[in-house]
GROMACS .gro file of N, CA, C and O in nm:
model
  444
    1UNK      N    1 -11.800   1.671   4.869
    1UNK     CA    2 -11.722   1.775   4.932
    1UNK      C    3 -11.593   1.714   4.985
    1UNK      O    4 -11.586   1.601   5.033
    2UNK      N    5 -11.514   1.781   4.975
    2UNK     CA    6 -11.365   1.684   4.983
    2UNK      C    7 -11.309   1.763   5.139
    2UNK      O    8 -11.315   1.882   5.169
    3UNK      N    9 -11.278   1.699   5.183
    3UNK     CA   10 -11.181   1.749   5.346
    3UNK      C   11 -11.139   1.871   5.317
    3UNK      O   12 -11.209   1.957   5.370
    4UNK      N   13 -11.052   1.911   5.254
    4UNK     CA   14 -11.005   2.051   5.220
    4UNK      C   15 -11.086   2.154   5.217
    4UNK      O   16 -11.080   2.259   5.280
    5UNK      N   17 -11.173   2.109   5.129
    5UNK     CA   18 -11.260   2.233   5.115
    5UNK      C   19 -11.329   2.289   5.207
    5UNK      O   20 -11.342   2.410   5.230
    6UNK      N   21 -11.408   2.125   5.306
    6UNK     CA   22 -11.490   2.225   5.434
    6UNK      C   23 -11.383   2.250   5.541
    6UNK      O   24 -11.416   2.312   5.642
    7UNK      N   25 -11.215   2.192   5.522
    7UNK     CA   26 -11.125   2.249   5.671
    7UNK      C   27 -11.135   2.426   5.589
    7UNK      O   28 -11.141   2.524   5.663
    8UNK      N   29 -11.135   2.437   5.482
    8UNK     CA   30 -11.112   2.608   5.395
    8UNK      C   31 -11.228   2.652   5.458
    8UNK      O   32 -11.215   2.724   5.557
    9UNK      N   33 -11.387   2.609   5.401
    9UNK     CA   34 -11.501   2.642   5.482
    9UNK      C   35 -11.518   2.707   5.591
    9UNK      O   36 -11.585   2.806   5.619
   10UNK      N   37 -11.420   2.609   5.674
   10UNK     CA   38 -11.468   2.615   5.855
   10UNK      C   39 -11.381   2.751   5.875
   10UNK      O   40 -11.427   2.845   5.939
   11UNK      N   41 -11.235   2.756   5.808
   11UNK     CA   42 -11.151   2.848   5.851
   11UNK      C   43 -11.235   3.002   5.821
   11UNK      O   44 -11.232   3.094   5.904
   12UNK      N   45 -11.311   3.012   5.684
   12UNK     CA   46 -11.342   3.148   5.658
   12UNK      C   47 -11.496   3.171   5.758
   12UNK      O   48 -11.533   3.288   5.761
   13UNK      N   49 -11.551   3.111   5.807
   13UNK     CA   50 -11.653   3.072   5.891
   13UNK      C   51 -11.594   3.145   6.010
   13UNK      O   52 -11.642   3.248   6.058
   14UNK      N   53 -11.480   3.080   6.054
   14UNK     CA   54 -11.404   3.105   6.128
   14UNK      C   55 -11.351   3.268   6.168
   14UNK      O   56 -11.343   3.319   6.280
   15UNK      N   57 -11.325   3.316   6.058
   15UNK     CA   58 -11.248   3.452   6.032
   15UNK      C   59 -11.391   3.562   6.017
   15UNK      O   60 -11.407   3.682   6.040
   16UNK      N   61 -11.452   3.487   5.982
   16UNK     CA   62 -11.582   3.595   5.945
   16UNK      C   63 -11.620   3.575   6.079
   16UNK      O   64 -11.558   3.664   6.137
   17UNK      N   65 -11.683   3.513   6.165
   17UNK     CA   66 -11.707   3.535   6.292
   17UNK      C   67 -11.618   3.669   6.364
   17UNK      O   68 -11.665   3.783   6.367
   18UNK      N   69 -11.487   3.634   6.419
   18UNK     CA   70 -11.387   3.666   6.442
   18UNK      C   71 -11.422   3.833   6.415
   18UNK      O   72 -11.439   3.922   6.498
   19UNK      N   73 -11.426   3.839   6.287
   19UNK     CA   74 -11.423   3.993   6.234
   19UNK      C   75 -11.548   4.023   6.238
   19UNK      O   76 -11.591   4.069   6.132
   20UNK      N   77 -11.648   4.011   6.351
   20UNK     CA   78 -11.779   4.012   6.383
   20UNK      C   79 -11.880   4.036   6.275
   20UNK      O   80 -11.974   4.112   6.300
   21UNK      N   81 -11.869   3.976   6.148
   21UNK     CA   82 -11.931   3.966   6.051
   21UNK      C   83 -12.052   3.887   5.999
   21UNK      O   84 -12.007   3.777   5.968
   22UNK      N   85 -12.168   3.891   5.978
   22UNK     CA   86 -12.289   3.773   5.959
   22UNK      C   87 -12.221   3.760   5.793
   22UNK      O   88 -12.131   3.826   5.742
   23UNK      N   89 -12.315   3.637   5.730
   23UNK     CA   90 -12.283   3.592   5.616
   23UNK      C   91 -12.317   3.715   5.511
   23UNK      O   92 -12.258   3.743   5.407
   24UNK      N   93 -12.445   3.786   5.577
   24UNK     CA   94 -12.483   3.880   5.459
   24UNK      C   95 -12.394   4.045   5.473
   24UNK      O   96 -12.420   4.150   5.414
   25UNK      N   97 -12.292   4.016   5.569
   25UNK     CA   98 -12.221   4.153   5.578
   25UNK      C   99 -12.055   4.119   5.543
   25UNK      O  100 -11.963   4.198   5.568
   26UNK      N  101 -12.037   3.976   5.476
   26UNK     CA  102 -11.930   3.960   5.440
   26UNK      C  103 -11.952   3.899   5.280
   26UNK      O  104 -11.855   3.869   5.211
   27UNK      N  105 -12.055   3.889   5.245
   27UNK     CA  106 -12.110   3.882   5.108
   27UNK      C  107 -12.097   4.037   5.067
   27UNK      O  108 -12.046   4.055   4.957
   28UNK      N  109 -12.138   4.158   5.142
   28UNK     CA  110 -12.182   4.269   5.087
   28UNK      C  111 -12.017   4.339   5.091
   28UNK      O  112 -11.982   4.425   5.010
   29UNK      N  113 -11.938   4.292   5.185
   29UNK     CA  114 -11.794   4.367   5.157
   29UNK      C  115 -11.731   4.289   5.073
   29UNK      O  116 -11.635   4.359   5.042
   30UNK      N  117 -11.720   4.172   5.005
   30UNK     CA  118 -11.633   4.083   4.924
   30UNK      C  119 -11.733   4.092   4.776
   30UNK      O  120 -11.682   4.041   4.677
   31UNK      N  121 -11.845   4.141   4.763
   31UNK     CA  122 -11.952   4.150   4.624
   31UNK      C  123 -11.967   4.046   4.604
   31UNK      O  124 -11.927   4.012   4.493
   32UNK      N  125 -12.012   3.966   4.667
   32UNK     CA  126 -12.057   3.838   4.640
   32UNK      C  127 -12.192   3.793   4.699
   32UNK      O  128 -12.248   3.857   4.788
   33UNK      N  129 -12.244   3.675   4.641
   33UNK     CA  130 -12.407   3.639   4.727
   33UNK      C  131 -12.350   3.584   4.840
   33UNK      O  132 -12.240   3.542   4.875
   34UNK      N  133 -12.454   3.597   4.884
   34UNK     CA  134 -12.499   3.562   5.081
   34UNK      C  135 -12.516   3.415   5.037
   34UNK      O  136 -12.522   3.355   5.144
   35UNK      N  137 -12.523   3.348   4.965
   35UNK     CA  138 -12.598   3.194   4.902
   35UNK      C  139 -12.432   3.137   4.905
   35UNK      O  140 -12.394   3.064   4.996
   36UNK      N  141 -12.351   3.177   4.806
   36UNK     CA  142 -12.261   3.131   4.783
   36UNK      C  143 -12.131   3.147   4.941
   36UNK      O  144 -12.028   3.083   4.962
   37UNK      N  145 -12.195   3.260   5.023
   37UNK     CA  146 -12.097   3.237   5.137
   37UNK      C  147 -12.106   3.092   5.178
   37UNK      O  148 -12.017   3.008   5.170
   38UNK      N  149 -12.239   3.076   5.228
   38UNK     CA  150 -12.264   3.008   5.297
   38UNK      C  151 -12.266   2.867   5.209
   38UNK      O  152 -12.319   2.781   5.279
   39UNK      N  153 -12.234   2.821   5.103
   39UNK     CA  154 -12.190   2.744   5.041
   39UNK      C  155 -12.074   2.683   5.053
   39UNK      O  156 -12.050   2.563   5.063
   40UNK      N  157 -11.960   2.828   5.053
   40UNK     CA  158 -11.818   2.835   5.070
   40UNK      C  159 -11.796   2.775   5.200
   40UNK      O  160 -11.732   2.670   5.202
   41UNK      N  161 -11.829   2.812   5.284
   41UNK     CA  162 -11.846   2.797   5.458
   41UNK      C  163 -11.868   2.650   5.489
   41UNK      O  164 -11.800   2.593   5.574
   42UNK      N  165 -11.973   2.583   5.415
   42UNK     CA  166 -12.052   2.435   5.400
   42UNK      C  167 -11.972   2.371   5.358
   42UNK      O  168 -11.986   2.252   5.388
   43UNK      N  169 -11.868   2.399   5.282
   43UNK     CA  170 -11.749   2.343   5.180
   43UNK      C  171 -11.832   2.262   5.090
   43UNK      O  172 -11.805   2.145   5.062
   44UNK      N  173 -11.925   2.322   5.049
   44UNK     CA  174 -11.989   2.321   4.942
   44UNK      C  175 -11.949   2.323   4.779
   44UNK      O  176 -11.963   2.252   4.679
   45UNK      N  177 -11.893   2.448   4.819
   45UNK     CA  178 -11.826   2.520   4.690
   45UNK      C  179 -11.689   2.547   4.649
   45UNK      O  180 -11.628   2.592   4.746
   46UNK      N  181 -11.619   2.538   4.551
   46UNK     CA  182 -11.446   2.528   4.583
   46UNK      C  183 -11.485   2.717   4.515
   46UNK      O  184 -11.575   2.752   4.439
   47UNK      N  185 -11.350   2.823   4.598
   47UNK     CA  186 -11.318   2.886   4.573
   47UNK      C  187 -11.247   2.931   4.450
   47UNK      O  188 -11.163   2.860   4.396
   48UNK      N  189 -11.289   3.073   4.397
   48UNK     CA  190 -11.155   3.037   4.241
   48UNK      C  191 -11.017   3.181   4.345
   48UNK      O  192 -11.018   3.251   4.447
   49UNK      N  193 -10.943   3.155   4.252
   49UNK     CA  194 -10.819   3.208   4.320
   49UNK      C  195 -10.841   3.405   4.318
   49UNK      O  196 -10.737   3.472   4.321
   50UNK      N  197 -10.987   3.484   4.314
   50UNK     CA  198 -11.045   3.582   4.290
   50UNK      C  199 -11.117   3.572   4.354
   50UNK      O  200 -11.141   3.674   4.418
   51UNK      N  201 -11.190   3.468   4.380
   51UNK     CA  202 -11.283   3.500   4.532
   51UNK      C  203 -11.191   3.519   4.675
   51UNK      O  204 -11.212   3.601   4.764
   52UNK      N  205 -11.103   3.434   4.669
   52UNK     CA  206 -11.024   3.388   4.805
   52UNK      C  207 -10.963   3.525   4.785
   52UNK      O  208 -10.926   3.566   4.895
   53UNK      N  209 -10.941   3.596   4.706
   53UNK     CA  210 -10.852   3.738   4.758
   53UNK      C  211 -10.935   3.817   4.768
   53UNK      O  212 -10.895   3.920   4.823
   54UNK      N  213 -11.088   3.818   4.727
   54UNK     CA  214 -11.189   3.901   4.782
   54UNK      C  215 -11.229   3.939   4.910
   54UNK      O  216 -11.236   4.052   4.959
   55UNK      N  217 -11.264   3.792   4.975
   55UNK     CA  218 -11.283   3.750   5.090
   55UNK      C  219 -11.137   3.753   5.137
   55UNK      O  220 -11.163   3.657   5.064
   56UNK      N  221 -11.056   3.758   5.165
   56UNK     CA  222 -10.954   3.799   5.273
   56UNK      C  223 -10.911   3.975   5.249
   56UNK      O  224 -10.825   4.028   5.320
   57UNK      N  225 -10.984   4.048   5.141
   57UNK     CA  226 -10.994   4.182   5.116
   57UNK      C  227 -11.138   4.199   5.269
   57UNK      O  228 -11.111   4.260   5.373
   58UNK      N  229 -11.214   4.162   5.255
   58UNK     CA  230 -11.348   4.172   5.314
   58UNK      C  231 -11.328   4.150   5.462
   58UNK      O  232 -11.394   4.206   5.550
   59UNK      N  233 -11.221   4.053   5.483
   59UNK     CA  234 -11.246   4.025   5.620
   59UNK      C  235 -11.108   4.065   5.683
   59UNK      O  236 -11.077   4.017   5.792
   60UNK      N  237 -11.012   4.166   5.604
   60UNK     CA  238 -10.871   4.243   5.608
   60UNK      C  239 -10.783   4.141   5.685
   60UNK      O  240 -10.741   4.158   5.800
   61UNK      N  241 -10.763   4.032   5.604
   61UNK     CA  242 -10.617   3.955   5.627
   61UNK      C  243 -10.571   3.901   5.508
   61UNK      O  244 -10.648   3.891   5.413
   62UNK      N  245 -10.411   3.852   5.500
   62UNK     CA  246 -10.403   3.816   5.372
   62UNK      C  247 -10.450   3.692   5.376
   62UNK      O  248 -10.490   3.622   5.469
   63UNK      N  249 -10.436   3.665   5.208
   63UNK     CA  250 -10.524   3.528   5.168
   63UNK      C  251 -10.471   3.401   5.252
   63UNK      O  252 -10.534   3.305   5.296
   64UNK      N  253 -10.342   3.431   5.257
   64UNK     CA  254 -10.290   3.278   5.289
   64UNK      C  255 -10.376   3.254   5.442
   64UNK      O  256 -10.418   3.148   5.489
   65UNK      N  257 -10.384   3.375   5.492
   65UNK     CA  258 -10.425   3.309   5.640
   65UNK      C  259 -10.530   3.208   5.621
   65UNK      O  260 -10.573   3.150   5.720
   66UNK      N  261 -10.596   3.171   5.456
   66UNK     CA  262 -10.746   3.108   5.488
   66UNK      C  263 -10.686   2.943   5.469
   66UNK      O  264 -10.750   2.839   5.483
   67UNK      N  265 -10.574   2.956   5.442
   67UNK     CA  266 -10.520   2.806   5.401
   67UNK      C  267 -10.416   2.810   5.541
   67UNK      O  268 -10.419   2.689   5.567
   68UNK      N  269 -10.352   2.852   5.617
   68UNK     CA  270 -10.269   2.876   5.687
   68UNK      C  271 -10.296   2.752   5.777
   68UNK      O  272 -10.415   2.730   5.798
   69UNK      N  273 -10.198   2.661   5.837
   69UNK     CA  274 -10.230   2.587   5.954
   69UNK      C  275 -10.326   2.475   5.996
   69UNK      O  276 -10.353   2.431   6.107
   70UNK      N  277 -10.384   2.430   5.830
   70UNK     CA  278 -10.503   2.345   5.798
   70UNK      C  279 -10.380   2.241   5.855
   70UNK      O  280 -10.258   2.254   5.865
   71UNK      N  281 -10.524   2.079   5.903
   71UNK     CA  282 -10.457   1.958   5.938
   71UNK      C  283 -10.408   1.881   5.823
   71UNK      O  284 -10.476   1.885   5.721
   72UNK      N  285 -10.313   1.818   5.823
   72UNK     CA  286 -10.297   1.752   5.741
   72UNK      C  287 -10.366   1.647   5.674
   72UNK      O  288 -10.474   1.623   5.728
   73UNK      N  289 -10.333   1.556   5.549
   73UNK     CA  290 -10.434   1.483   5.511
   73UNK      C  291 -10.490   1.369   5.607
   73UNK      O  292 -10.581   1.304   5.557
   74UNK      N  293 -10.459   1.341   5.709
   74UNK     CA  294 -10.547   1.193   5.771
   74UNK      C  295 -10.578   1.257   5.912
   74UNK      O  296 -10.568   1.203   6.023
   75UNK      N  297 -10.632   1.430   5.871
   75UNK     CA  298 -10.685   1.519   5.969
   75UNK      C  299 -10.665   1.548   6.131
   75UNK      O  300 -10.721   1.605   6.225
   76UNK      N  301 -10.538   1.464   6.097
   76UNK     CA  302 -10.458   1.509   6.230
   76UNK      C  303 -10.374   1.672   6.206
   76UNK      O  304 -10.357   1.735   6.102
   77UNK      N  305 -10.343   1.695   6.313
   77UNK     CA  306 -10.276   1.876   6.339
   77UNK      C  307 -10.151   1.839   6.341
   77UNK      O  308 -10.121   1.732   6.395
   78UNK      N  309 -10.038   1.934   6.273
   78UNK     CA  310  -9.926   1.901   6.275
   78UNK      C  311  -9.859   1.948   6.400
   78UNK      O  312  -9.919   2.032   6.466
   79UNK      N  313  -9.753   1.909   6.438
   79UNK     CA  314  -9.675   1.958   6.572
   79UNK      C  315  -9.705   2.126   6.575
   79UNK      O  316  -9.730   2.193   6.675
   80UNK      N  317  -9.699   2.162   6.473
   80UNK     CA  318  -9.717   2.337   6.461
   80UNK      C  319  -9.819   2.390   6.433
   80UNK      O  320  -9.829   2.511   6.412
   81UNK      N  321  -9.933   2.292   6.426
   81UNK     CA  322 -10.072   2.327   6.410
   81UNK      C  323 -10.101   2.332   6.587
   81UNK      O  324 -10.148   2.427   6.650
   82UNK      N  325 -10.062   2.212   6.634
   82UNK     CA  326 -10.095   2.168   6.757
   82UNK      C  327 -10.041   2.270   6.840
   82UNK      O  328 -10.131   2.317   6.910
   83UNK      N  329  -9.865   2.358   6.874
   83UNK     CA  330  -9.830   2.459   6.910
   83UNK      C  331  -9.915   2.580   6.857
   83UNK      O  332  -9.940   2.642   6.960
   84UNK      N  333  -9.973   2.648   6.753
   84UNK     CA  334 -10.032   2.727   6.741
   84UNK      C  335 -10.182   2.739   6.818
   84UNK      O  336 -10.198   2.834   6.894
   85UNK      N  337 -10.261   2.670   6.803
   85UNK     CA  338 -10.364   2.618   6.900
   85UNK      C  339 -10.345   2.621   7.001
   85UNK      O  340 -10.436   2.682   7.056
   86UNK      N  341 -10.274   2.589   7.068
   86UNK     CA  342 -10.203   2.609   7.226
   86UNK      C  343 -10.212   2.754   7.251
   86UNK      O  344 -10.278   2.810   7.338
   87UNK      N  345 -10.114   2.821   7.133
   87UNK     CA  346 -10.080   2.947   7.203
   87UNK      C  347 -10.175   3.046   7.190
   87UNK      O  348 -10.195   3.124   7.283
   88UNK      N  349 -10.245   3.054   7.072
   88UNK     CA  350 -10.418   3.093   7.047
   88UNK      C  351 -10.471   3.081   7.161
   88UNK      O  352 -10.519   3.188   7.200
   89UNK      N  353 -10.485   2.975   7.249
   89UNK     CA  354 -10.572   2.998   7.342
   89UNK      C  355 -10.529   3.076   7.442
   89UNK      O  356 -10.617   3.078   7.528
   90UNK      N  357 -10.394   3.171   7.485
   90UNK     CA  358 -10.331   3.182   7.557
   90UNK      C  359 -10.400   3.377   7.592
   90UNK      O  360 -10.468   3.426   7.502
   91UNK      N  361 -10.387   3.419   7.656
   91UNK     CA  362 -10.443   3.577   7.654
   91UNK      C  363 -10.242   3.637   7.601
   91UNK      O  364 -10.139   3.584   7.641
   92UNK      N  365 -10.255   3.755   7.505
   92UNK     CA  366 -10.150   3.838   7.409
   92UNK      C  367 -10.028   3.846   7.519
   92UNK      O  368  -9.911   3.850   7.481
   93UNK      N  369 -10.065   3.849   7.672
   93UNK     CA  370  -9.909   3.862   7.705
   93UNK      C  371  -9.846   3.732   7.756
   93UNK      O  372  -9.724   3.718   7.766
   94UNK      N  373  -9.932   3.640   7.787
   94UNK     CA  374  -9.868   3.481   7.788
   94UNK      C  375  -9.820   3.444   7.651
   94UNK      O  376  -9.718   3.374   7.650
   95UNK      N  377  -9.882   3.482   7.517
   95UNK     CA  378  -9.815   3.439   7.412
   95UNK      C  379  -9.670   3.522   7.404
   95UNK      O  380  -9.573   3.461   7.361
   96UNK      N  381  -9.658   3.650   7.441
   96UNK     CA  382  -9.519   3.712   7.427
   96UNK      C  383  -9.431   3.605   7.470
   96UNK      O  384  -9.360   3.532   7.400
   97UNK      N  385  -9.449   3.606   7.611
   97UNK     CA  386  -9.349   3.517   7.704
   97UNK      C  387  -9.333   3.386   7.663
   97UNK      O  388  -9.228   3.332   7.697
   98UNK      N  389  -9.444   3.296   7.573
   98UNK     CA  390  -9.401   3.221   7.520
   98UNK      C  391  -9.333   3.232   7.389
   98UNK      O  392  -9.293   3.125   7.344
   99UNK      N  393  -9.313   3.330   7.324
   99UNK     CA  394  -9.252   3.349   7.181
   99UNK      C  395  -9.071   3.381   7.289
   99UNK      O  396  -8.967   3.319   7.267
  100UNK      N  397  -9.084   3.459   7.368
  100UNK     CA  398  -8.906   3.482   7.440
  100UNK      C  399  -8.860   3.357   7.432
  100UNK      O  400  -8.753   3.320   7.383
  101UNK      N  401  -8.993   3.258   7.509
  101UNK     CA  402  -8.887   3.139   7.573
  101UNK      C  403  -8.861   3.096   7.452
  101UNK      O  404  -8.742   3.101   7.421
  102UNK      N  405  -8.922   3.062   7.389
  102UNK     CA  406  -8.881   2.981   7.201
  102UNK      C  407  -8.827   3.031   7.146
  102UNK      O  408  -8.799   2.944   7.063
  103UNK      N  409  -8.766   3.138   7.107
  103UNK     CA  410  -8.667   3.193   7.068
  103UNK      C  411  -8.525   3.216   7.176
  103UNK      O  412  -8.410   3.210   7.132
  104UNK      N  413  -8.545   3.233   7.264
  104UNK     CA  414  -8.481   3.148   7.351
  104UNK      C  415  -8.397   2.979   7.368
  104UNK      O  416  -8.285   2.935   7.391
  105UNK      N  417  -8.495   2.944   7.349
  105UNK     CA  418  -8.481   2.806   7.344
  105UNK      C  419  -8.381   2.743   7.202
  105UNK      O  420  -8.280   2.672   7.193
  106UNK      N  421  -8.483   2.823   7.091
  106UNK     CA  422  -8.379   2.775   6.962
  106UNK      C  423  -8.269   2.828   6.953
  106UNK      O  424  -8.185   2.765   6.889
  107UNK      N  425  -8.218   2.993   7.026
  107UNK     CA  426  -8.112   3.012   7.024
  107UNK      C  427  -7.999   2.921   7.050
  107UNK      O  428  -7.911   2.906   6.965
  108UNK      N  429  -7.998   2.847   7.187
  108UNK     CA  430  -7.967   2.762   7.273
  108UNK      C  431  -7.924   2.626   7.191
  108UNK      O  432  -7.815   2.569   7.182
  109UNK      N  433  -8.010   2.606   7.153
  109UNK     CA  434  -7.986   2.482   6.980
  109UNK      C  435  -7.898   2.491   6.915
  109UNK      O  436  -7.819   2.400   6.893
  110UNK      N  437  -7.890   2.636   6.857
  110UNK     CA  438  -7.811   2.663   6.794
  110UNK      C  439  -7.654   2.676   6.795
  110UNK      O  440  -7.578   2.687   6.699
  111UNK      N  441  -7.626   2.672   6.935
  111UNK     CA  442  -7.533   2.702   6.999
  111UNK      C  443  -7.408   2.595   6.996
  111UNK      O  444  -7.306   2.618   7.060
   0.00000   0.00000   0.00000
C-alpha cells in the first residue's frame, strides 16, 4: 500500500464520516460493495478515475476535494495544508474574520 493511497483512504473515511455515512450507506449511494469501501478507506485498493467520481457523487462534493490538501511526499503538511488545518478547526465566523484579515493582508503586499 503506498502513502498516497491510504492519505486518499483516510481522506474518503474522512468525508464519509463527515456526511454521517457508515461504509454500507456510502457503498449503497456510490453502487459499489461495502468490501471494497472499506478496502478503499484501508488504502488497500487504488481507485479507477469512475469510482472517485462515484464516491464524491455519493458523498456530494467534487472529486478533487478527495485529493485536495494531501501532505506532501516525506508526509509533512505544506504551509497551506498547515493554514487550512488551522482554520478547519476554527467555528464558520472566526474563519470569515480570518479570510478579511488575509485578504487584507495580501492586498497590502500588493501595494
Amino acid at each position: 500500500m503506498s502513502q498516497l493511497t491510504s492519505q486518499i483512504g483516510e481522506r474518503l473515511r474522512s468525508l464519509r464520516l463527515s456526511a454521517g455515512l457508515t461504509q454500507e450507506g456510502l457503498a449503497e449511494r456510490a453502487d459499489l460493495h461495502t468490501t471494497y469501501i472499506g478496502q478503499l478507506e484501508r488504502g488497500e485498493k487504488n481507485a479507477t478515475i469512475e469510482t472517485v467520481c462515484k464516491l464524491a457523487d455519493a458523498l456530494n462534493v467534487p472529486a478533487a476535494q478527495l485529493f485536495a490538501h494531501l501532505p506532501g511526499p516525506a508526509g509533512q503538511p505544506s504551509p497551506a495544508e498547515e493554514i487550512y488545518q488551522l482554520v478547519q478547526e476554527c467555528p464558520p465566523r472566526e474563519q470569515q474574520a480570518l479570510l478579511v484579515l488575509l485578504r487584507q493582508l495580501l492586498q497590502y503586499k500588493r501595494l
